[in-house]
């Protein structure tokens, strides 16, 4: 695999909504390149005829009835960790400049 | 003063011989006396005392309180628990008060157990030493210059320091078994889906499990029996064994087929650790087990698979920490996007950011097939090799870790070296099978862990075999 550049790191940070200092960009570039170098060992593994696995106990389509269940939570309890609340709504910064 | 077994404590409390308030008091006093080990982030003192009084009153009134009556325990701080903050040892969750409790905690409380404190961990359970905690590093109870292992290092240290009879941990790539090995206690990682993850801070959802950390296999089995089984709040949960998990009669190892994993006994294993493991295997043989070597050729690939799958799921799970609904929020943000970026920049520690970056990369357009899909396909290869091995063997065994606990700071500057600590534990998580680490002697006064692995849903048999092995080590 090609080595990640500073621009690649900045692009990833942007995709992940993660602010990074210039020192962190340099640090993560080196570390990610080392880690990706290690996991590149998988490239040569023969997996012909095999399907990927994401669920290990074989469960498929676990469903439940689509009905409201009252767990007894108070609205105020559910909102107590919200940084900014107005009229029981979560208040955020403007989205469009 | 060390604790009685969990069953004994509960029996004494139910009989009125011991008061729950005194047990909670003993636990809180020990936590205060041993605070220099940094095992605990915070106690849940007020709520614990209140619950203890209620339990004592109920027993005085002639009511039966449950199988864990009055038994104090410590929860890793990634469990949502009433009576204090839940931080996952992260700055971004500092101050977070859970509006509901995790299913595992609710089930323990329903049987009369009392949560007294929240244990330290690597922030968001990302790590193998607790050095990635955003708050402080927990010290190994046997040597304060060494790590306790991680990420459930605070939980394991708590049990070894006698802060409580048991603790809860989470194991995504070895986070229960590794600290159990490094501190010298029992750490149980159940079959994937056996314990509800509802109300536990998510790390990598396809491998996350919850399990007990205890001083004996018997205690681990009781705790598992209480917390396991289907839960409508976690659709990945599976039914528990109809007979439960309590290890009742001591069985025998006679005729049990034990496979010694070749790939875990070779290169990279400290020869002194190997000696202890070989001794444990010889003891099983002497007790009548049929022991032979087994090879799972893809095992050396497991760590690479894990360090693609895990960060991918981490980056997805941590996207919910956006600074808007809970957790740290950047105050002077110009707009919403700036608020996201700034809140996450300051709220996440180094390792969380590192994993978010790797995960974002391996899931990004153009690299998904080469990394994520490939890793999940090699995972299938691993699953097939374990399935083939379990056609011949009842359990597979080997060391839990390649070495004893390392020095604080030794691996801190090299993330890849730190990841290698998990080399003998991650495959179990990728395959979804249960495994346990039990103490197998010491070298240089530091504990060594012996790992026993069972097939999926064989938790009952695995615990029985582990109890029999524990008895002869």
CSV table of C-alpha atoms in Angstrom, one decimal, chain B residues 60-369:
chain,number,residue,atom,x,y,z
B,60,UNK,CA,-35.0,-8.4,58.9
B,61,UNK,CA,-38.6,-8.4,57.6
B,62,UNK,CA,-38.2,-12.0,56.6
B,63,UNK,CA,-38.0,-11.5,52.8
B,64,UNK,CA,-35.5,-13.4,50.6
B,65,UNK,CA,-33.3,-11.0,48.7
B,66,UNK,CA,-31.6,-13.1,46.1
B,67,UNK,CA,-28.6,-15.1,45.2
B,68,UNK,CA,-26.2,-12.2,45.5
B,69,UNK,CA,-27.7,-10.6,48.6
B,70,UNK,CA,-25.5,-7.8,49.9
B,71,UNK,CA,-22.5,-8.8,47.7
B,72,UNK,CA,-20.6,-5.6,46.8
B,73,UNK,CA,-19.1,-5.4,43.4
B,74,UNK,CA,-17.2,-2.9,41.2
B,75,UNK,CA,-18.2,-2.1,37.6
B,76,UNK,CA,-15.8,-1.0,34.9
B,77,UNK,CA,-16.6,2.6,34.2
B,78,UNK,CA,-18.1,1.9,30.8
B,79,UNK,CA,-21.2,0.4,32.4
B,80,UNK,CA,-24.1,2.8,32.8
B,81,UNK,CA,-24.8,2.8,36.5
B,82,UNK,CA,-27.0,5.0,38.7
B,83,UNK,CA,-25.4,6.8,41.7
B,84,UNK,CA,-22.5,8.5,40.0
B,85,UNK,CA,-20.9,9.5,36.7
B,86,UNK,CA,-20.2,7.1,33.8
B,87,UNK,CA,-17.1,8.3,32.0
B,88,UNK,CA,-15.5,5.3,30.2
B,89,UNK,CA,-12.3,7.0,31.6
B,90,UNK,CA,-12.7,9.6,28.8
B,91,UNK,CA,-12.7,13.4,29.0
B,92,UNK,CA,-15.5,13.6,26.5
B,93,UNK,CA,-17.9,11.8,29.0
B,94,UNK,CA,-16.7,13.5,32.1
B,95,UNK,CA,-19.7,14.6,34.1
B,96,UNK,CA,-22.1,12.2,32.3
B,97,UNK,CA,-24.8,10.8,34.5
B,98,UNK,CA,-26.6,7.8,33.2
B,99,UNK,CA,-30.3,8.2,32.6
B,100,UNK,CA,-30.8,4.4,32.7
B,101,UNK,CA,-28.7,1.4,33.8
B,102,UNK,CA,-27.1,-1.4,31.8
B,103,UNK,CA,-29.0,-4.7,31.8
B,104,UNK,CA,-26.1,-6.5,33.4
B,105,UNK,CA,-26.2,-4.1,36.4
B,106,UNK,CA,-30.0,-4.4,36.6
B,107,UNK,CA,-29.8,-8.1,36.7
B,108,UNK,CA,-27.1,-8.1,39.4
B,109,UNK,CA,-29.2,-5.6,41.5
B,110,UNK,CA,-32.3,-7.8,41.1
B,111,UNK,CA,-30.4,-10.6,42.9
B,112,UNK,CA,-29.3,-8.2,45.7
B,113,UNK,CA,-25.7,-7.3,44.6
B,114,UNK,CA,-24.5,-3.8,45.3
B,115,UNK,CA,-22.3,-1.7,43.0
B,116,UNK,CA,-19.9,0.3,45.2
B,117,UNK,CA,-17.5,1.9,42.7
B,118,UNK,CA,-16.5,2.4,39.1
B,119,UNK,CA,-13.2,1.0,38.0
B,120,UNK,CA,-10.5,2.6,35.8
B,121,UNK,CA,-9.9,1.5,32.2
B,122,UNK,CA,-8.2,2.6,29.0
B,123,UNK,CA,-10.5,5.3,27.7
B,124,UNK,CA,-13.4,3.7,25.8
B,125,UNK,CA,-11.7,0.3,26.6
B,126,UNK,CA,-9.0,1.1,23.9
B,127,UNK,CA,-5.9,-0.5,25.3
B,128,UNK,CA,-4.0,-3.2,27.1
B,129,UNK,CA,-2.6,-1.4,30.1
B,130,UNK,CA,-5.0,1.3,31.4
B,131,UNK,CA,-2.3,3.8,30.4
B,132,UNK,CA,-4.8,5.1,27.8
B,133,UNK,CA,-7.2,6.3,30.6
B,134,UNK,CA,-7.7,10.0,30.1
B,135,UNK,CA,-7.4,10.3,34.0
B,136,UNK,CA,-4.6,8.1,35.4
B,137,UNK,CA,-2.9,4.8,35.1
B,138,UNK,CA,-3.8,1.9,37.5
B,139,UNK,CA,-0.9,0.2,39.1
B,140,UNK,CA,-0.4,-3.6,39.2
B,141,UNK,CA,-1.2,-4.9,42.8
B,142,UNK,CA,1.9,-7.0,42.7
B,143,UNK,CA,4.4,-4.4,41.5
B,144,UNK,CA,3.5,-0.7,41.4
B,145,UNK,CA,5.9,0.0,38.6
B,146,UNK,CA,4.0,-2.4,36.3
B,147,UNK,CA,0.7,-2.1,34.5
B,148,UNK,CA,-2.3,-4.2,35.5
B,149,UNK,CA,-3.1,-5.0,31.9
B,150,UNK,CA,-6.2,-3.7,30.2
B,151,UNK,CA,-8.5,-2.5,29.3
B,152,UNK,CA,-10.4,-3.8,32.4
B,153,UNK,CA,-7.2,-3.1,34.5
B,154,UNK,CA,-9.1,-1.3,37.2
B,155,UNK,CA,-11.6,-4.1,37.6
B,156,UNK,CA,-8.9,-6.8,37.8
B,157,UNK,CA,-6.8,-4.8,40.2
B,158,UNK,CA,-9.9,-4.2,42.4
B,159,UNK,CA,-10.5,-7.9,42.8
B,160,UNK,CA,-6.9,-8.7,43.5
B,161,UNK,CA,-6.7,-5.8,46.0
B,162,UNK,CA,-9.9,-7.2,47.8
B,163,UNK,CA,-11.8,-4.0,47.1
B,164,UNK,CA,-14.9,-6.2,46.4
B,165,UNK,CA,-15.7,-9.9,45.9
B,166,UNK,CA,-16.1,-9.4,42.1
B,167,UNK,CA,-15.9,-6.9,39.3
B,168,UNK,CA,-17.5,-6.6,35.9
B,169,UNK,CA,-15.3,-6.1,32.8
B,170,UNK,CA,-15.7,-5.9,29.0
B,171,UNK,CA,-13.7,-8.0,26.6
B,172,UNK,CA,-13.4,-6.8,22.9
B,173,UNK,CA,-10.0,-8.3,22.1
B,174,UNK,CA,-8.8,-9.6,25.5
B,175,UNK,CA,-9.7,-6.8,27.9
B,176,UNK,CA,-11.0,-9.2,30.6
B,177,UNK,CA,-8.5,-12.1,30.2
B,178,UNK,CA,-5.3,-10.0,29.8
B,179,UNK,CA,-5.7,-8.0,33.1
B,180,UNK,CA,-6.8,-11.2,34.8
B,181,UNK,CA,-3.5,-12.8,33.6
B,182,UNK,CA,-1.4,-9.8,34.6
B,183,UNK,CA,-2.9,-9.4,38.1
B,184,UNK,CA,-3.5,-13.1,39.0
B,185,UNK,CA,-7.3,-13.5,39.1
B,186,UNK,CA,-10.0,-15.2,37.0
B,187,UNK,CA,-11.3,-13.5,34.0
B,188,UNK,CA,-14.2,-14.9,32.0
B,189,UNK,CA,-15.1,-14.0,28.4
B,190,UNK,CA,-18.5,-15.5,27.5
B,191,UNK,CA,-19.8,-16.6,24.1
B,192,UNK,CA,-20.6,-13.6,22.0
B,193,UNK,CA,-24.1,-12.5,22.7
B,194,UNK,CA,-24.6,-14.4,26.0
B,195,UNK,CA,-24.6,-11.1,28.1
B,196,UNK,CA,-26.6,-8.1,27.0
B,197,UNK,CA,-24.5,-5.1,25.9
B,198,UNK,CA,-27.4,-2.7,26.5
B,199,UNK,CA,-26.2,0.2,28.6
B,200,UNK,CA,-22.5,-0.5,28.1
B,201,UNK,CA,-20.4,2.1,26.2
B,202,UNK,CA,-19.9,0.4,22.8
B,203,UNK,CA,-16.4,-0.3,21.4
B,204,UNK,CA,-16.4,-2.9,18.6
B,205,UNK,CA,-20.0,-4.2,18.5
B,206,UNK,CA,-19.2,-7.5,16.6
B,207,UNK,CA,-16.8,-8.6,19.3
B,208,UNK,CA,-17.8,-6.8,22.5
B,209,UNK,CA,-18.7,-9.0,25.4
B,210,UNK,CA,-19.3,-8.5,29.1
B,211,UNK,CA,-18.0,-10.8,31.8
B,212,UNK,CA,-17.0,-11.3,35.4
B,213,UNK,CA,-13.6,-10.9,37.0
B,214,UNK,CA,-13.3,-12.9,40.2
B,215,UNK,CA,-10.9,-14.8,42.5
B,216,UNK,CA,-12.4,-18.2,41.6
B,217,UNK,CA,-14.1,-20.0,38.7
B,218,UNK,CA,-17.0,-20.8,41.0
B,219,UNK,CA,-17.6,-17.1,41.6
B,220,UNK,CA,-17.3,-16.3,37.9
B,221,UNK,CA,-19.9,-18.9,37.1
B,222,UNK,CA,-22.4,-17.5,39.6
B,223,UNK,CA,-22.1,-14.0,38.2
B,224,UNK,CA,-22.4,-15.2,34.6
B,225,UNK,CA,-25.5,-17.2,35.6
B,226,UNK,CA,-27.1,-14.0,36.9
B,227,UNK,CA,-26.2,-11.6,34.0
B,228,UNK,CA,-26.6,-13.9,31.0
B,229,UNK,CA,-29.5,-14.6,28.6
B,230,UNK,CA,-31.7,-12.9,26.1
B,231,UNK,CA,-32.5,-9.2,26.5
B,232,UNK,CA,-35.0,-7.3,24.2
B,233,UNK,CA,-32.7,-4.3,24.5
B,234,UNK,CA,-29.8,-6.1,22.7
B,235,UNK,CA,-30.9,-8.0,19.6
B,236,UNK,CA,-27.6,-9.9,19.4
B,237,UNK,CA,-28.3,-11.7,22.7
B,238,UNK,CA,-28.7,-15.5,22.7
B,239,UNK,CA,-30.5,-17.9,25.1
B,240,UNK,CA,-28.5,-19.0,28.2
B,241,UNK,CA,-27.9,-22.7,28.9
B,242,UNK,CA,-31.0,-24.4,30.3
B,243,UNK,CA,-29.0,-25.7,33.2
B,244,UNK,CA,-27.3,-22.4,33.9
B,245,UNK,CA,-23.7,-21.9,34.7
B,246,UNK,CA,-23.3,-22.6,38.4
B,247,UNK,CA,-20.4,-25.1,38.9
B,248,UNK,CA,-22.1,-27.5,41.3
B,249,UNK,CA,-20.3,-30.8,41.6
B,250,UNK,CA,-16.6,-30.9,41.0
B,251,UNK,CA,-16.3,-33.1,37.9
B,252,UNK,CA,-13.3,-34.8,36.4
B,253,UNK,CA,-10.8,-34.1,33.6
B,254,UNK,CA,-10.7,-37.7,32.8
B,255,UNK,CA,-11.1,-38.3,29.1
B,256,UNK,CA,-11.5,-34.6,28.3
B,257,UNK,CA,-9.8,-33.8,24.9
B,258,UNK,CA,-7.5,-30.9,25.3
B,259,UNK,CA,-5.7,-29.3,22.3
B,260,UNK,CA,-2.6,-27.3,23.0
B,261,UNK,CA,-2.5,-24.4,20.5
B,262,UNK,CA,0.8,-24.7,18.7
B,263,UNK,CA,0.8,-21.1,17.4
B,264,UNK,CA,0.6,-19.8,21.0
B,265,UNK,CA,3.5,-21.9,22.3
B,266,UNK,CA,6.2,-20.9,19.9
B,267,UNK,CA,8.0,-17.7,18.9
B,268,UNK,CA,7.3,-14.6,21.0
B,269,UNK,CA,6.4,-16.5,24.1
B,270,UNK,CA,8.6,-15.8,27.1
B,271,UNK,CA,10.3,-19.1,27.9
B,272,UNK,CA,9.6,-18.7,31.6
B,273,UNK,CA,5.9,-18.2,31.0
B,274,UNK,CA,6.0,-21.2,28.7
B,275,UNK,CA,7.3,-23.3,31.6
B,276,UNK,CA,4.3,-22.4,33.8
B,277,UNK,CA,1.9,-23.2,30.9
B,278,UNK,CA,3.5,-26.5,30.2
B,279,UNK,CA,3.2,-27.3,33.9
B,280,UNK,CA,-0.5,-26.6,33.8
B,281,UNK,CA,-0.9,-28.8,30.8
B,282,UNK,CA,1.0,-31.6,32.4
B,283,UNK,CA,-1.3,-31.3,35.5
B,284,UNK,CA,-4.4,-31.6,33.2
B,285,UNK,CA,-2.7,-34.7,31.7
B,286,UNK,CA,-2.0,-36.2,35.1
B,287,UNK,CA,-5.7,-35.7,36.0
B,288,UNK,CA,-6.7,-37.8,33.0
B,289,UNK,CA,-7.1,-35.4,30.2
B,290,UNK,CA,-6.1,-36.5,26.7
B,291,UNK,CA,-3.7,-33.8,25.6
B,292,UNK,CA,-2.3,-33.3,22.1
B,293,UNK,CA,-1.0,-30.4,20.0
B,294,UNK,CA,-3.3,-28.7,17.5
B,295,UNK,CA,-2.5,-26.2,14.8
B,296,UNK,CA,-4.7,-23.3,13.7
B,297,UNK,CA,-2.5,-22.0,10.9
B,298,UNK,CA,-4.4,-18.7,10.4
B,299,UNK,CA,-4.0,-17.6,14.1
B,300,UNK,CA,-0.9,-15.4,13.3
B,301,UNK,CA,-3.3,-13.3,11.1
B,302,UNK,CA,-5.8,-12.7,13.9
B,303,UNK,CA,-4.2,-9.6,15.2
B,304,UNK,CA,-4.1,-7.9,11.8
B,305,UNK,CA,-7.7,-8.8,11.2
B,306,UNK,CA,-8.6,-7.4,14.6
B,307,UNK,CA,-6.8,-4.1,14.1
B,308,UNK,CA,-8.9,-3.6,11.0
B,309,UNK,CA,-12.3,-4.8,12.2
B,310,UNK,CA,-12.0,-3.2,15.7
B,311,UNK,CA,-11.0,0.4,14.6
B,312,UNK,CA,-13.6,0.2,11.8
B,313,UNK,CA,-16.4,-0.5,14.4
B,314,UNK,CA,-14.8,2.0,16.9
B,315,UNK,CA,-14.9,4.8,14.4
B,316,UNK,CA,-18.5,4.1,13.7
B,317,UNK,CA,-19.5,3.7,17.3
B,318,UNK,CA,-17.7,6.9,18.4
B,319,UNK,CA,-19.4,9.0,15.8
B,320,UNK,CA,-22.2,9.5,18.3
B,321,UNK,CA,-19.9,11.6,20.5
B,322,UNK,CA,-20.6,14.9,18.6
B,323,UNK,CA,-20.8,17.3,21.6
B,324,UNK,CA,-24.5,18.0,21.1
B,325,UNK,CA,-26.6,15.5,23.1
B,326,UNK,CA,-24.2,14.7,25.9
B,327,UNK,CA,-20.5,14.9,26.8
B,328,UNK,CA,-18.0,17.6,26.4
B,329,UNK,CA,-19.0,20.4,24.0
B,330,UNK,CA,-16.8,23.2,22.5
B,331,UNK,CA,-18.2,26.4,23.8
B,332,UNK,CA,-17.3,29.1,21.2
B,333,UNK,CA,-17.9,27.2,18.0
B,334,UNK,CA,-18.8,29.3,15.0
B,335,UNK,CA,-21.3,26.7,13.5
B,336,UNK,CA,-22.4,23.1,14.0
B,337,UNK,CA,-19.6,21.5,12.0
B,338,UNK,CA,-17.0,23.5,14.0
B,339,UNK,CA,-18.7,22.4,17.2
B,340,UNK,CA,-18.4,18.7,16.1
B,341,UNK,CA,-14.7,19.1,15.2
B,342,UNK,CA,-13.8,21.1,18.2
B,343,UNK,CA,-15.7,18.9,20.7
B,344,UNK,CA,-14.1,15.7,19.3
B,345,UNK,CA,-10.6,17.3,19.1
B,346,UNK,CA,-10.6,18.2,22.8
B,347,UNK,CA,-12.8,15.4,24.1
B,348,UNK,CA,-11.0,12.4,22.6
B,349,UNK,CA,-7.7,11.1,23.8
B,350,UNK,CA,-4.8,9.9,21.6
B,351,UNK,CA,-5.8,6.3,21.2
B,352,UNK,CA,-9.5,7.0,20.5
B,353,UNK,CA,-8.4,9.4,17.8
B,354,UNK,CA,-5.9,6.9,16.4
B,355,UNK,CA,-8.6,4.2,16.1
B,356,UNK,CA,-11.1,6.7,14.6
B,357,UNK,CA,-8.5,7.6,12.0
B,358,UNK,CA,-7.6,3.9,11.2
B,359,UNK,CA,-11.3,3.0,11.1
B,360,UNK,CA,-12.2,5.9,8.9
B,361,UNK,CA,-9.4,4.9,6.5
B,362,UNK,CA,-10.2,1.2,6.2
B,363,UNK,CA,-13.9,1.9,5.7
B,364,UNK,CA,-13.4,4.7,3.2
B,365,UNK,CA,-14.3,4.5,-0.4
B,366,UNK,CA,-11.6,2.7,-2.4
B,367,UNK,CA,-10.0,0.9,0.6
B,368,UNK,CA,-13.1,-0.9,2.0
B,369,UNK,CA,-12.5,-4.1,-0.1
